[in-house]
Coordinates of C-alpha atoms and ligand atoms in Angstrom, one line a residue:
M1 CA -22.8 82.5 107.0
N2 CA -24.1 80.1 109.6
V3 CA -20.9 78.7 111.1
K4 CA -21.5 75.7 113.4
E5 CA -18.9 75.2 116.2
I6 CA -19.0 71.5 117.1
A7 CA -17.4 70.2 120.3
T8 CA -14.9 67.4 119.9
T9 CA -12.2 65.6 121.6
P10 CA -8.4 65.8 121.0
F11 CA -7.0 64.0 118.0
D12 CA -5.1 61.3 119.9
D13 CA -2.6 60.0 117.3
Q14 CA 1.0 59.9 116.3
N15 CA 2.8 62.6 114.4
P16 CA 2.1 62.3 110.7
G17 CA 5.0 60.8 108.9
T18 CA 6.9 61.2 105.6
S19 CA 3.9 62.6 103.7
G20 CA 1.0 63.7 105.8
L21 CA -1.4 61.5 107.7
R22 CA -2.0 57.9 106.4
K23 CA -4.2 55.4 108.1
R24 CA -6.7 52.7 107.4
V25 CA -10.1 54.0 106.2
S26 CA -11.6 52.5 109.3
V27 CA -9.5 54.9 111.4
F28 CA -10.4 58.0 109.2
A29 CA -14.1 56.9 109.5
Q30 CA -14.1 57.3 113.3
P31 CA -16.4 60.1 114.4
N32 CA -14.7 63.6 114.1
Y33 CA -11.4 62.1 113.1
V34 CA -11.2 63.8 109.7
E35 CA -12.8 67.0 111.1
N36 CA -10.2 67.2 113.9
Y37 CA -7.3 66.8 111.5
L38 CA -8.7 69.3 109.0
Q39 CA -9.4 71.8 111.8
A40 CA -5.9 71.4 113.2
I41 CA -4.6 72.2 109.7
F42 CA -6.8 75.3 109.3
D43 CA -6.0 76.4 112.9
S44 CA -2.3 76.3 112.1
L45 CA -2.7 78.7 109.1
E46 CA -2.9 82.5 109.2
D47 CA -4.3 85.2 107.0
F48 CA -6.2 83.0 104.6
A49 CA -9.6 84.8 104.7
G50 CA -11.0 84.9 101.2
A51 CA -8.1 82.9 99.8
T52 CA -8.2 79.9 97.5
L53 CA -7.7 76.3 98.5
V54 CA -7.1 73.5 96.0
V55 CA -8.7 70.1 96.9
G56 CA -8.5 66.8 95.2
G57 CA -7.4 63.2 95.6
D58 CA -6.5 60.0 93.8
G59 CA -10.1 58.8 93.7
R60 CA -9.7 56.1 96.3
F61 CA -12.6 55.0 98.6
Y62 CA -13.6 57.8 101.0
N63 CA -12.2 60.5 98.7
D64 CA -15.7 61.9 98.0
V65 CA -16.7 61.9 101.6
V66 CA -13.6 63.8 102.8
I67 CA -13.9 66.3 99.9
Q68 CA -17.5 67.2 100.9
K69 CA -16.4 67.6 104.6
T70 CA -13.5 69.8 103.4
I71 CA -15.7 72.1 101.3
R72 CA -18.0 72.7 104.2
M73 CA -15.2 73.3 106.7
A74 CA -13.2 75.5 104.3
A75 CA -16.3 77.7 104.0
A76 CA -16.8 77.8 107.7
N77 CA -13.1 78.7 108.3
G78 CA -13.2 81.6 105.9
F79 CA -11.7 80.5 102.6
G80 CA -13.1 82.4 99.6
R81 CA -12.8 79.8 96.9
V82 CA -12.1 76.0 96.7
I83 CA -10.9 74.6 93.4
V84 CA -11.7 70.9 93.0
G85 CA -10.8 68.4 90.3
R86 CA -13.8 66.9 88.5
G87 CA -14.9 63.7 90.2
G88 CA -12.7 64.8 93.1
L89 CA -9.7 63.7 91.1
L90 CA -6.3 65.5 91.2
S91 CA -2.9 63.8 90.9
T92 CA -0.4 65.0 93.5
P93 CA 1.8 66.8 90.9
G94 CA -1.4 68.1 89.2
A95 CA -2.6 69.6 92.5
S96 CA 0.9 71.1 93.1
H97 CA 0.7 72.8 89.7
L98 CA -2.9 74.1 90.3
I99 CA -1.8 75.7 93.7
R100 CA 1.0 77.5 91.9
H101 CA -1.0 78.3 88.7
Y102 CA -4.0 79.8 90.5
K103 CA -1.9 81.3 93.3
A104 CA -3.8 79.4 95.9
F105 CA -3.1 79.7 99.6
G106 CA -2.5 76.0 99.7
G107 CA -4.1 72.6 98.9
L108 CA -5.3 69.4 100.4
V109 CA -4.2 66.2 98.6
L110 CA -6.3 63.2 99.6
S111 CA -4.3 60.1 99.0
A112 CA -2.4 57.3 100.6
S113 CA -0.2 57.2 97.5
H114 CA 0.9 53.7 96.7
N115 CA -0.9 52.0 99.6
P116 CA -4.0 49.9 98.7
G117 CA -7.4 51.5 98.7
G118 CA -11.0 50.4 99.3
P119 CA -13.0 50.1 102.5
E120 CA -10.3 47.8 104.0
G121 CA -7.5 49.9 102.5
D122 CA -5.8 53.1 103.4
F123 CA -6.6 56.8 103.2
G124 CA -4.5 59.9 103.6
I125 CA -4.6 63.6 103.9
K126 CA -1.7 65.9 103.1
Y127 CA -1.5 69.7 103.3
N128 CA 0.5 71.5 100.6
V129 CA 1.6 75.1 101.0
A130 CA 1.6 78.1 98.6
N131 CA 4.7 77.0 96.6
G132 CA 2.8 73.8 95.7
G133 CA 4.9 71.6 97.9
P134 CA 4.2 69.4 101.0
A135 CA 4.1 71.5 104.2
P136 CA 7.6 71.7 105.7
E137 CA 8.3 70.1 109.1
K138 CA 7.7 73.2 111.1
N139 CA 4.1 73.3 109.8
T140 CA 3.5 69.6 110.2
N141 CA 4.8 69.8 113.8
A142 CA 2.5 72.7 114.5
V143 CA -0.5 70.8 113.1
Y144 CA 0.4 67.8 115.2
A145 CA 0.6 69.9 118.4
L146 CA -2.7 71.5 117.7
S147 CA -4.4 68.2 116.9
Q148 CA -3.6 67.0 120.4
K149 CA -5.8 69.7 122.0
M150 CA -8.7 70.1 119.7
S151 CA -11.9 71.1 121.4
R152 CA -14.1 72.1 118.4
Y153 CA -14.3 72.3 114.7
L154 CA -16.1 74.7 112.3
T155 CA -18.5 73.7 109.6
V156 CA -21.6 74.9 107.8
E157 CA -24.9 73.3 107.0
A158 CA -24.9 72.7 103.2
D159 CA -25.8 70.2 100.6
D160 CA -23.1 68.1 99.0
V161 CA -21.6 69.7 95.9
D162 CA -22.0 67.7 92.6
L163 CA -18.4 66.9 91.9
S164 CA -19.1 65.6 88.4
V165 CA -20.2 68.8 86.8
L166 CA -17.7 71.4 85.7
G167 CA -18.4 75.0 86.8
K168 CA -19.0 77.3 89.7
S169 CA -21.4 77.2 92.6
T170 CA -21.4 78.6 96.1
V171 CA -21.4 76.9 99.5
A172 CA -22.3 79.3 102.4
G173 CA -20.9 82.2 100.3
M174 CA -17.7 80.4 99.3
V175 CA -17.1 79.8 95.6
V176 CA -16.6 76.1 94.7
E177 CA -15.1 75.7 91.2
I178 CA -15.0 72.2 89.6
I179 CA -12.3 72.1 87.0
D180 CA -11.0 69.6 84.5
P181 CA -8.1 67.9 86.4
V182 CA -6.0 67.4 83.3
S183 CA -6.0 70.5 81.1
D184 CA -3.8 72.9 83.1
Y185 CA -1.3 70.1 83.7
A186 CA -1.2 69.1 80.1
A187 CA -0.6 72.7 79.1
L188 CA 2.4 72.8 81.5
M189 CA 3.8 69.6 80.0
Q190 CA 3.7 71.2 76.5
T191 CA 5.8 74.1 77.7
L192 CA 8.5 71.6 78.9
F193 CA 8.7 68.9 76.2
D194 CA 9.0 68.7 72.5
F195 CA 5.5 67.2 71.7
D196 CA 6.2 67.3 68.0
A197 CA 9.3 65.1 68.3
I198 CA 7.5 62.7 70.6
R199 CA 4.5 62.6 68.2
A200 CA 6.9 61.7 65.4
L201 CA 8.4 59.0 67.5
F202 CA 5.1 57.3 68.0
A203 CA 4.2 57.9 64.3
S204 CA 7.4 56.0 63.4
G205 CA 6.0 52.8 65.1
F206 CA 7.6 53.2 68.5
R207 CA 5.5 51.1 70.9
M208 CA 4.8 51.9 74.5
Q209 CA 2.7 50.5 77.4
F210 CA 1.6 52.7 80.3
D211 CA 0.0 51.0 83.3
A212 CA -2.1 53.5 85.2
M213 CA -2.9 50.8 87.8
H214 CA -6.6 52.0 88.0
A215 CA -5.3 55.0 89.8
V216 CA -5.3 58.8 89.2
T217 CA -2.9 59.0 86.2
G218 CA -5.4 57.2 83.9
P219 CA -7.2 60.3 82.7
Y220 CA -3.9 62.3 82.5
A221 CA -2.0 59.6 80.5
K222 CA -4.9 59.0 78.1
A223 CA -5.3 62.7 77.4
I224 CA -1.6 63.3 77.0
I225 CA 0.0 60.1 75.6
E226 CA -2.9 58.8 73.5
G227 CA -4.5 62.2 72.9
L228 CA -1.9 64.9 72.4
L229 CA 1.0 62.6 71.5
G230 CA -1.0 60.3 69.2
A231 CA 0.1 57.0 70.7
P232 CA -2.3 54.2 69.6
E233 CA -5.4 53.5 71.7
G234 CA -4.5 50.8 74.2
T235 CA -1.1 52.3 75.0
V236 CA -2.6 53.2 78.4
I237 CA -3.9 50.2 80.3
N238 CA -6.0 50.2 83.5
G239 CA -6.8 53.8 82.7
V240 CA -10.0 54.2 84.7
P241 CA -9.5 55.2 88.3
L242 CA -11.3 52.9 90.7
P243 CA -12.0 53.4 94.5
D244 CA -10.1 50.2 95.2
F245 CA -7.7 50.4 92.3
G246 CA -9.3 47.3 90.9
G247 CA -8.1 45.4 94.1
G248 CA -4.5 46.0 93.1
H249 CA -1.6 47.6 94.9
P250 CA -0.9 50.9 93.0
D251 CA 2.8 50.8 93.6
P252 CA 4.8 50.8 90.4
N253 CA 7.6 48.4 91.3
L254 CA 8.8 45.1 90.1
V255 CA 6.4 43.3 92.4
Y256 CA 3.2 45.1 91.8
A257 CA 3.8 46.0 88.1
K258 CA 5.2 42.6 87.3
D259 CA 3.0 42.1 84.3
L260 CA 4.3 45.2 82.7
Y261 CA 7.9 44.2 83.5
D262 CA 7.3 40.7 82.0
L263 CA 5.8 42.2 78.8
L264 CA 8.9 44.4 78.3
M265 CA 11.2 41.4 78.8
R266 CA 9.6 39.5 75.9
D267 CA 11.3 39.4 72.5
D268 CA 8.3 40.9 70.9
G269 CA 7.6 43.3 73.8
P270 CA 7.2 47.1 73.3
D271 CA 10.1 49.6 73.2
F272 CA 9.1 51.4 76.4
G273 CA 7.0 50.6 79.5
A274 CA 6.0 52.9 82.3
A275 CA 3.6 53.0 85.3
S276 CA 2.6 55.4 88.0
D277 CA 1.3 55.0 91.5
G278 CA -2.0 55.8 93.3
D279 CA -1.6 59.6 93.3
G280 CA 0.6 59.9 90.2
D281 CA 3.8 61.1 91.7
R282 CA 5.9 58.0 91.2
N283 CA 7.1 56.4 88.0
L284 CA 8.4 53.1 86.9
I285 CA 10.6 53.0 83.7
V286 CA 11.3 49.8 81.9
G287 CA 12.8 49.7 78.4
H288 CA 12.7 46.7 76.2
K289 CA 14.8 44.1 78.1
R290 CA 16.1 46.9 80.4
F291 CA 14.7 47.9 83.8
V292 CA 15.9 51.3 84.9
T293 CA 16.4 51.7 88.6
P294 CA 14.9 54.9 89.9
S295 CA 18.3 56.0 91.1
D296 CA 19.8 55.5 87.6
S297 CA 16.8 57.1 86.1
L298 CA 17.4 60.3 88.1
A299 CA 21.0 60.4 87.0
I300 CA 20.2 59.7 83.3
L301 CA 17.4 62.3 83.3
A302 CA 19.7 64.9 84.8
A303 CA 22.4 64.1 82.3
N304 CA 20.1 64.4 79.4
A305 CA 17.5 67.0 80.5
H306 CA 19.0 69.7 78.2
L307 CA 17.6 67.7 75.3
A308 CA 14.1 68.8 76.3
P309 CA 13.1 72.4 75.5
G310 CA 12.2 73.2 79.2
Y311 CA 15.7 72.5 80.3
K312 CA 17.7 73.5 77.2
N313 CA 19.8 76.0 79.2
G314 CA 20.9 73.3 81.5
I315 CA 20.1 72.5 85.1
A316 CA 21.2 74.5 88.2
G317 CA 21.7 71.5 90.4
I318 CA 20.5 68.1 91.5
A319 CA 19.1 66.9 94.9
R320 CA 18.5 63.3 95.9
S321 CA 17.1 61.8 99.1
M322 CA 19.8 60.2 101.3
P323 CA 19.0 56.6 100.5
T324 CA 19.0 57.2 96.8
S325 CA 22.2 55.9 95.1
A326 CA 25.0 58.2 94.3
A327 CA 24.7 57.8 90.5
A328 CA 23.3 61.4 90.2
D329 CA 26.3 62.7 92.3
R330 CA 28.6 61.7 89.5
V331 CA 26.6 63.5 86.9
A332 CA 26.5 66.7 89.0
E333 CA 30.3 66.4 89.5
A334 CA 30.9 66.1 85.8
M335 CA 28.6 69.0 85.0
G336 CA 30.1 71.1 87.8
I337 CA 26.7 71.9 89.4
E338 CA 25.4 71.7 93.0
M339 CA 24.5 68.3 94.5
H340 CA 22.4 68.0 97.7
E341 CA 21.6 65.0 99.9
T342 CA 18.3 65.4 101.8
P343 CA 16.2 63.3 104.1
T344 CA 13.5 61.0 102.6
G345 CA 10.4 62.8 101.5
W346 CA 9.7 65.5 98.9
K347 CA 9.2 68.3 101.5
F348 CA 13.0 68.6 101.9
F349 CA 13.5 69.6 98.2
G350 CA 11.1 72.6 98.4
N351 CA 13.6 75.2 99.7
L352 CA 16.3 74.1 97.3
L353 CA 13.9 74.4 94.3
D354 CA 12.4 77.7 95.5
A355 CA 16.0 79.1 95.9
G356 CA 16.8 78.0 92.3
R357 CA 19.7 75.9 93.6
V358 CA 18.5 72.7 92.1
T359 CA 16.4 71.9 89.0
I360 CA 16.0 68.1 89.2
C361 CA 15.3 66.0 92.3
G362 CA 14.7 62.4 92.9
E363 CA 14.3 59.5 95.3
E364 CA 15.1 55.8 95.0
S365 CA 11.4 55.0 95.7
A366 CA 10.6 55.9 92.1
G367 CA 10.1 59.6 92.5
T368 CA 11.6 62.1 90.1
G369 CA 10.6 65.7 89.5
S370 CA 11.8 69.2 88.7
D371 CA 11.2 72.8 89.5
H372 CA 8.0 72.8 87.3
V373 CA 6.0 71.8 90.4
R374 CA 6.9 71.1 94.0
E375 CA 6.1 67.4 94.1
K376 CA 7.6 64.4 92.4
D377 CA 5.8 63.8 89.1
G378 CA 5.4 60.4 87.5
L379 CA 4.1 61.5 84.1
W380 CA 6.7 64.2 83.9
A381 CA 9.4 61.6 84.2
V382 CA 7.8 59.5 81.6
L383 CA 7.5 62.4 79.2
L384 CA 11.1 63.5 79.8
W385 CA 12.2 59.9 79.0
L386 CA 10.1 60.0 75.8
N387 CA 11.6 63.3 74.8
I388 CA 15.1 62.0 75.3
L389 CA 14.3 58.8 73.3
A390 CA 12.9 60.9 70.5
V391 CA 16.0 63.1 70.3
R392 CA 18.6 60.4 70.8
Q393 CA 16.9 57.7 68.6
Q394 CA 18.4 55.0 70.7
S395 CA 16.8 52.3 72.8
V396 CA 16.5 52.6 76.6
D397 CA 19.0 49.9 77.0
A398 CA 21.6 51.7 74.8
I399 CA 21.1 54.9 76.7
V400 CA 21.5 53.2 80.1
R401 CA 24.7 51.4 78.9
D402 CA 26.1 54.6 77.5
H403 CA 25.5 56.2 80.9
W404 CA 27.3 53.4 82.8
A405 CA 30.2 53.5 80.3
K406 CA 30.7 57.2 81.0
Y407 CA 29.9 57.4 84.8
G408 CA 30.2 53.9 86.1
R409 CA 27.3 51.8 87.4
N410 CA 25.8 52.0 90.9
Y411 CA 24.4 48.6 91.6
Y412 CA 21.4 49.3 93.9
T413 CA 18.7 47.4 95.8
R414 CA 16.2 48.1 98.5
H415 CA 15.0 45.3 100.9
D416 CA 11.7 46.1 102.7
Y417 CA 10.5 44.2 105.7
D418 CA 6.8 45.1 106.0
E419 CA 4.6 45.0 109.1
V420 CA 7.4 44.3 111.5
D421 CA 6.6 44.6 115.2
A422 CA 7.4 48.3 116.0
E423 CA 9.2 47.5 119.2
Q424 CA 11.5 45.0 117.4
A425 CA 12.2 47.4 114.6
N426 CA 13.0 50.2 117.0
G427 CA 15.2 47.8 119.0
L428 CA 17.1 46.9 115.9
V429 CA 17.7 50.6 115.0
A430 CA 18.7 51.5 118.5
A431 CA 21.2 48.6 118.7
L432 CA 22.7 49.5 115.4
R433 CA 23.0 53.1 116.4
Q434 CA 25.1 52.0 119.4
K435 CA 27.6 50.3 117.1
L436 CA 28.2 53.3 114.8
A437 CA 31.0 55.1 116.7
D438 CA 33.2 52.0 116.5
L439 CA 32.7 51.2 112.9
P440 CA 35.0 53.6 111.0
G441 CA 38.3 51.9 110.1
Q442 CA 37.0 48.4 110.7
V443 CA 37.2 45.9 107.8
I444 CA 34.1 43.7 107.5
E445 CA 34.1 40.9 105.0
G446 CA 36.8 42.7 103.1
Y447 CA 35.0 46.0 103.1
K448 CA 36.6 48.9 105.0
V449 CA 34.2 51.3 106.7
T450 CA 35.0 54.9 106.1
Y451 CA 32.0 56.5 107.9
A452 CA 29.0 55.5 109.9
D453 CA 26.4 58.0 111.2
D454 CA 22.7 58.7 111.8
F455 CA 22.0 61.1 109.0
A456 CA 21.2 64.7 110.0
Y457 CA 20.3 67.3 107.5
H458 CA 21.0 71.0 107.7
D459 CA 18.9 72.9 105.2
P460 CA 21.2 75.4 103.5
V461 CA 18.4 77.7 102.7
D462 CA 16.5 78.2 105.9
G463 CA 19.1 76.8 108.4
S464 CA 16.7 74.3 109.9
S465 CA 18.0 70.9 111.0
S466 CA 16.4 67.4 110.9
A467 CA 18.2 64.7 112.9
H468 CA 17.8 60.9 112.9
Q469 CA 17.0 60.5 109.3
G470 CA 18.5 57.0 108.8
I471 CA 21.7 55.2 109.5
R472 CA 24.4 55.4 106.8
I473 CA 27.5 53.2 106.6
G474 CA 29.9 54.0 103.9
F475 CA 32.8 51.9 102.6
E476 CA 36.1 52.8 101.0
D477 CA 35.1 51.6 97.5
G478 CA 32.0 53.8 97.4
S479 CA 29.7 51.1 98.6
R480 CA 27.0 52.0 101.1
I481 CA 24.4 50.6 103.5
V482 CA 21.5 52.6 104.7
V483 CA 19.0 51.4 107.4
R484 CA 15.9 53.4 108.2
L485 CA 12.3 52.9 109.3
S486 CA 9.5 54.0 106.9
G487 CA 7.4 57.0 107.8
T488 CA 4.4 56.0 105.6
G489 CA 3.5 52.5 106.7
T490 CA 0.1 52.1 108.4
V491 CA 0.6 48.8 110.2
G492 CA 3.5 48.1 112.6
A493 CA 6.9 49.3 111.3
T494 CA 8.5 48.9 107.9
L495 CA 12.2 48.3 107.9
R496 CA 14.1 49.4 104.9
L497 CA 17.6 48.3 104.0
Y498 CA 19.3 50.1 101.0
L499 CA 22.4 48.6 99.5
E500 CA 24.7 50.1 96.9
R501 CA 27.9 49.2 95.2
Y502 CA 29.9 51.2 92.7
E503 CA 31.4 49.7 89.6
A504 CA 33.8 51.9 87.6
P505 CA 33.1 52.9 83.9
D506 CA 35.3 50.1 82.6
G507 CA 34.0 47.6 85.2
D508 CA 31.6 44.7 84.8
H509 CA 28.1 46.2 84.2
D510 CA 26.4 42.9 83.5
Q511 CA 26.0 41.3 86.9
E512 CA 22.7 40.3 88.3
T513 CA 21.8 43.0 90.9
Q514 CA 21.2 40.9 94.0
A515 CA 24.4 38.8 93.2
A516 CA 26.4 42.0 92.7
L517 CA 25.2 43.2 96.2
Q518 CA 25.5 39.9 98.0
P519 CA 28.5 40.9 100.1
L520 CA 26.7 44.0 101.4
I521 CA 23.6 42.0 102.0
E522 CA 25.7 39.8 104.3
I523 CA 27.4 42.7 106.0
V524 CA 24.1 44.4 106.8
E525 CA 22.8 41.1 108.3
K526 CA 25.9 40.9 110.4
L527 CA 25.7 44.5 111.7
A528 CA 21.9 44.9 112.1
E529 CA 20.9 41.3 112.8
V530 CA 17.7 41.6 111.0
R531 CA 16.8 37.9 111.3
R532 CA 17.3 37.9 115.1
W533 CA 15.3 41.1 115.7
T534 CA 12.4 40.5 113.3
G535 CA 12.3 36.7 113.1
R536 CA 12.1 37.1 109.3
D537 CA 14.1 35.0 106.9
A538 CA 13.7 37.2 103.9
P539 CA 12.4 40.7 102.9
S540 CA 8.7 41.2 102.0
V541 CA 9.6 43.2 98.9
I542 CA 12.9 43.5 97.0
T543 CA 13.2 46.4 94.6
Ligands
VG1_601 C1 8.3 56.4 101.1 C2 9.5 56.5 100.2 C3 9.9 58.0 100.1 C4 8.7 58.8 99.6 C5 7.4 58.5 100.5 C6 6.2 59.2 99.9 O1 8.5 56.9 102.4 O2 10.6 55.8 100.7 O3 11.0 58.1 99.3 O4 8.9 60.2 99.6 O5 7.2 57.2 100.6 O6 6.0 58.7 98.6 P1 8.9 56.0 103.6 O7 9.0 56.9 104.8 O8 7.8 54.9 103.7 O9 10.2 55.3 103.3 V1 4.4 58.7 98.0 O10 4.4 58.4 96.4 O11 3.9 57.3 98.9 O12 3.7 60.1 98.5
CO602 CO1 2.7 58.7 95.5

């Protein structure tokens, strides 16, 4: 093999955040930028000669360019085989499954998830390890350190591989295998869910709308929901992945999936609505006249998972990210199983899943998943909901209300302030941190503070620690305020405020969410002084 060693300059950039490196396409398109990052990843790995690497992305602009670079560099660095999804497409959970299924050394997932795509949009690169999950912090820190002192990268001279044709070819001696992105994933889903029961549900006239947002889940949802499960054609909309996601923002929330939400709120709307994000790891669940918050969805899925064949023996435990509401905690308590609170980002669930301590995990940001892969999985959540609906023969609204009547309701909202000046955002957090020690015991607007800290996580499996994961302020009645800065934004800083209030099983479950949380919205303004620090009157996005 004719390996070329090409001189380059250090990769002068910040430490990749919550999920790999995310930047504007214009940043990735700088000379040697992608090469430096990929080489830093490869240099951080050991003993992979001849091993398999899984590569694919959400189909956004620049996906194909980076895949061709990756293939040449993987060959030069000594991989034996690269598995690529046809058209360069792989959803994040799909890639996670392939890494596990084909016992690959790892994988590269090319996506900026829910961030907009296109020449003016964002791109991203994330490395996943052999268990199928995002590289843990010790690996990402090592990649970052190496990226700061790059002096060369390795590549080979070779033509582009035709990504549209299934089958095997070789690049400088390395096997390149183009596979159907959907089939292995669809087979896995059939081992977990009762496809016959869901098929019967659709056959009975149950109506659903799935919005793939012109992102990667289109082909998956069409093959599984309309194909295997027999839902009528047209159930999946925006099902063709486009490099710019059709100009949309592939974030399945109440702002960017508003059309779907509005449809479900109509008297004649369908029974069930769902959407997924750019790379297919998030999910939005809306029943007829009932939006399900991701935190509630996690709790409800955990409480009902045993209704699906893949979980019929029950679940070992639940994990949720720290800002996610405590709704799932009540389910774990009632079931007498382990409950874990981890920092934001899926990488923190990996050890717990590998150790068999938890089966279901979730985040307030519309991510839910289980031990079937090591990423959150949008379609998996949708299929589990469908399986539960098929067995219980109740509406989404009835299931949600039953849940609240049994466990109580955690009113929950997240307020995001996008593209805030980074200095102002850091100033706000630093000032709030200063106040924490004095808060416990204080009564603010009638709410008594029981604890206030900067969340630090101690991984019970490998003993590692992660500090400064967000500010938590807890109140006597179970209410909570969380303040943290995003690790996935690409412009300035994104400030996130998370507010939660608990209402007992026999309490009032019919309040409007923002109204129910108004006292906490006022308390967080008082403590964090968001208006003063950011100059903003209102959040950019409320979910
Ligand atoms: C956000 C979410 C977090 C999620 C992460 C990646 O991170 O809050 O829960 O794990 O995105 O999701 P942050 O640091 O911006 O709050 V995905 O679907 O964009 O890979
Ligand atoms: Co995503």
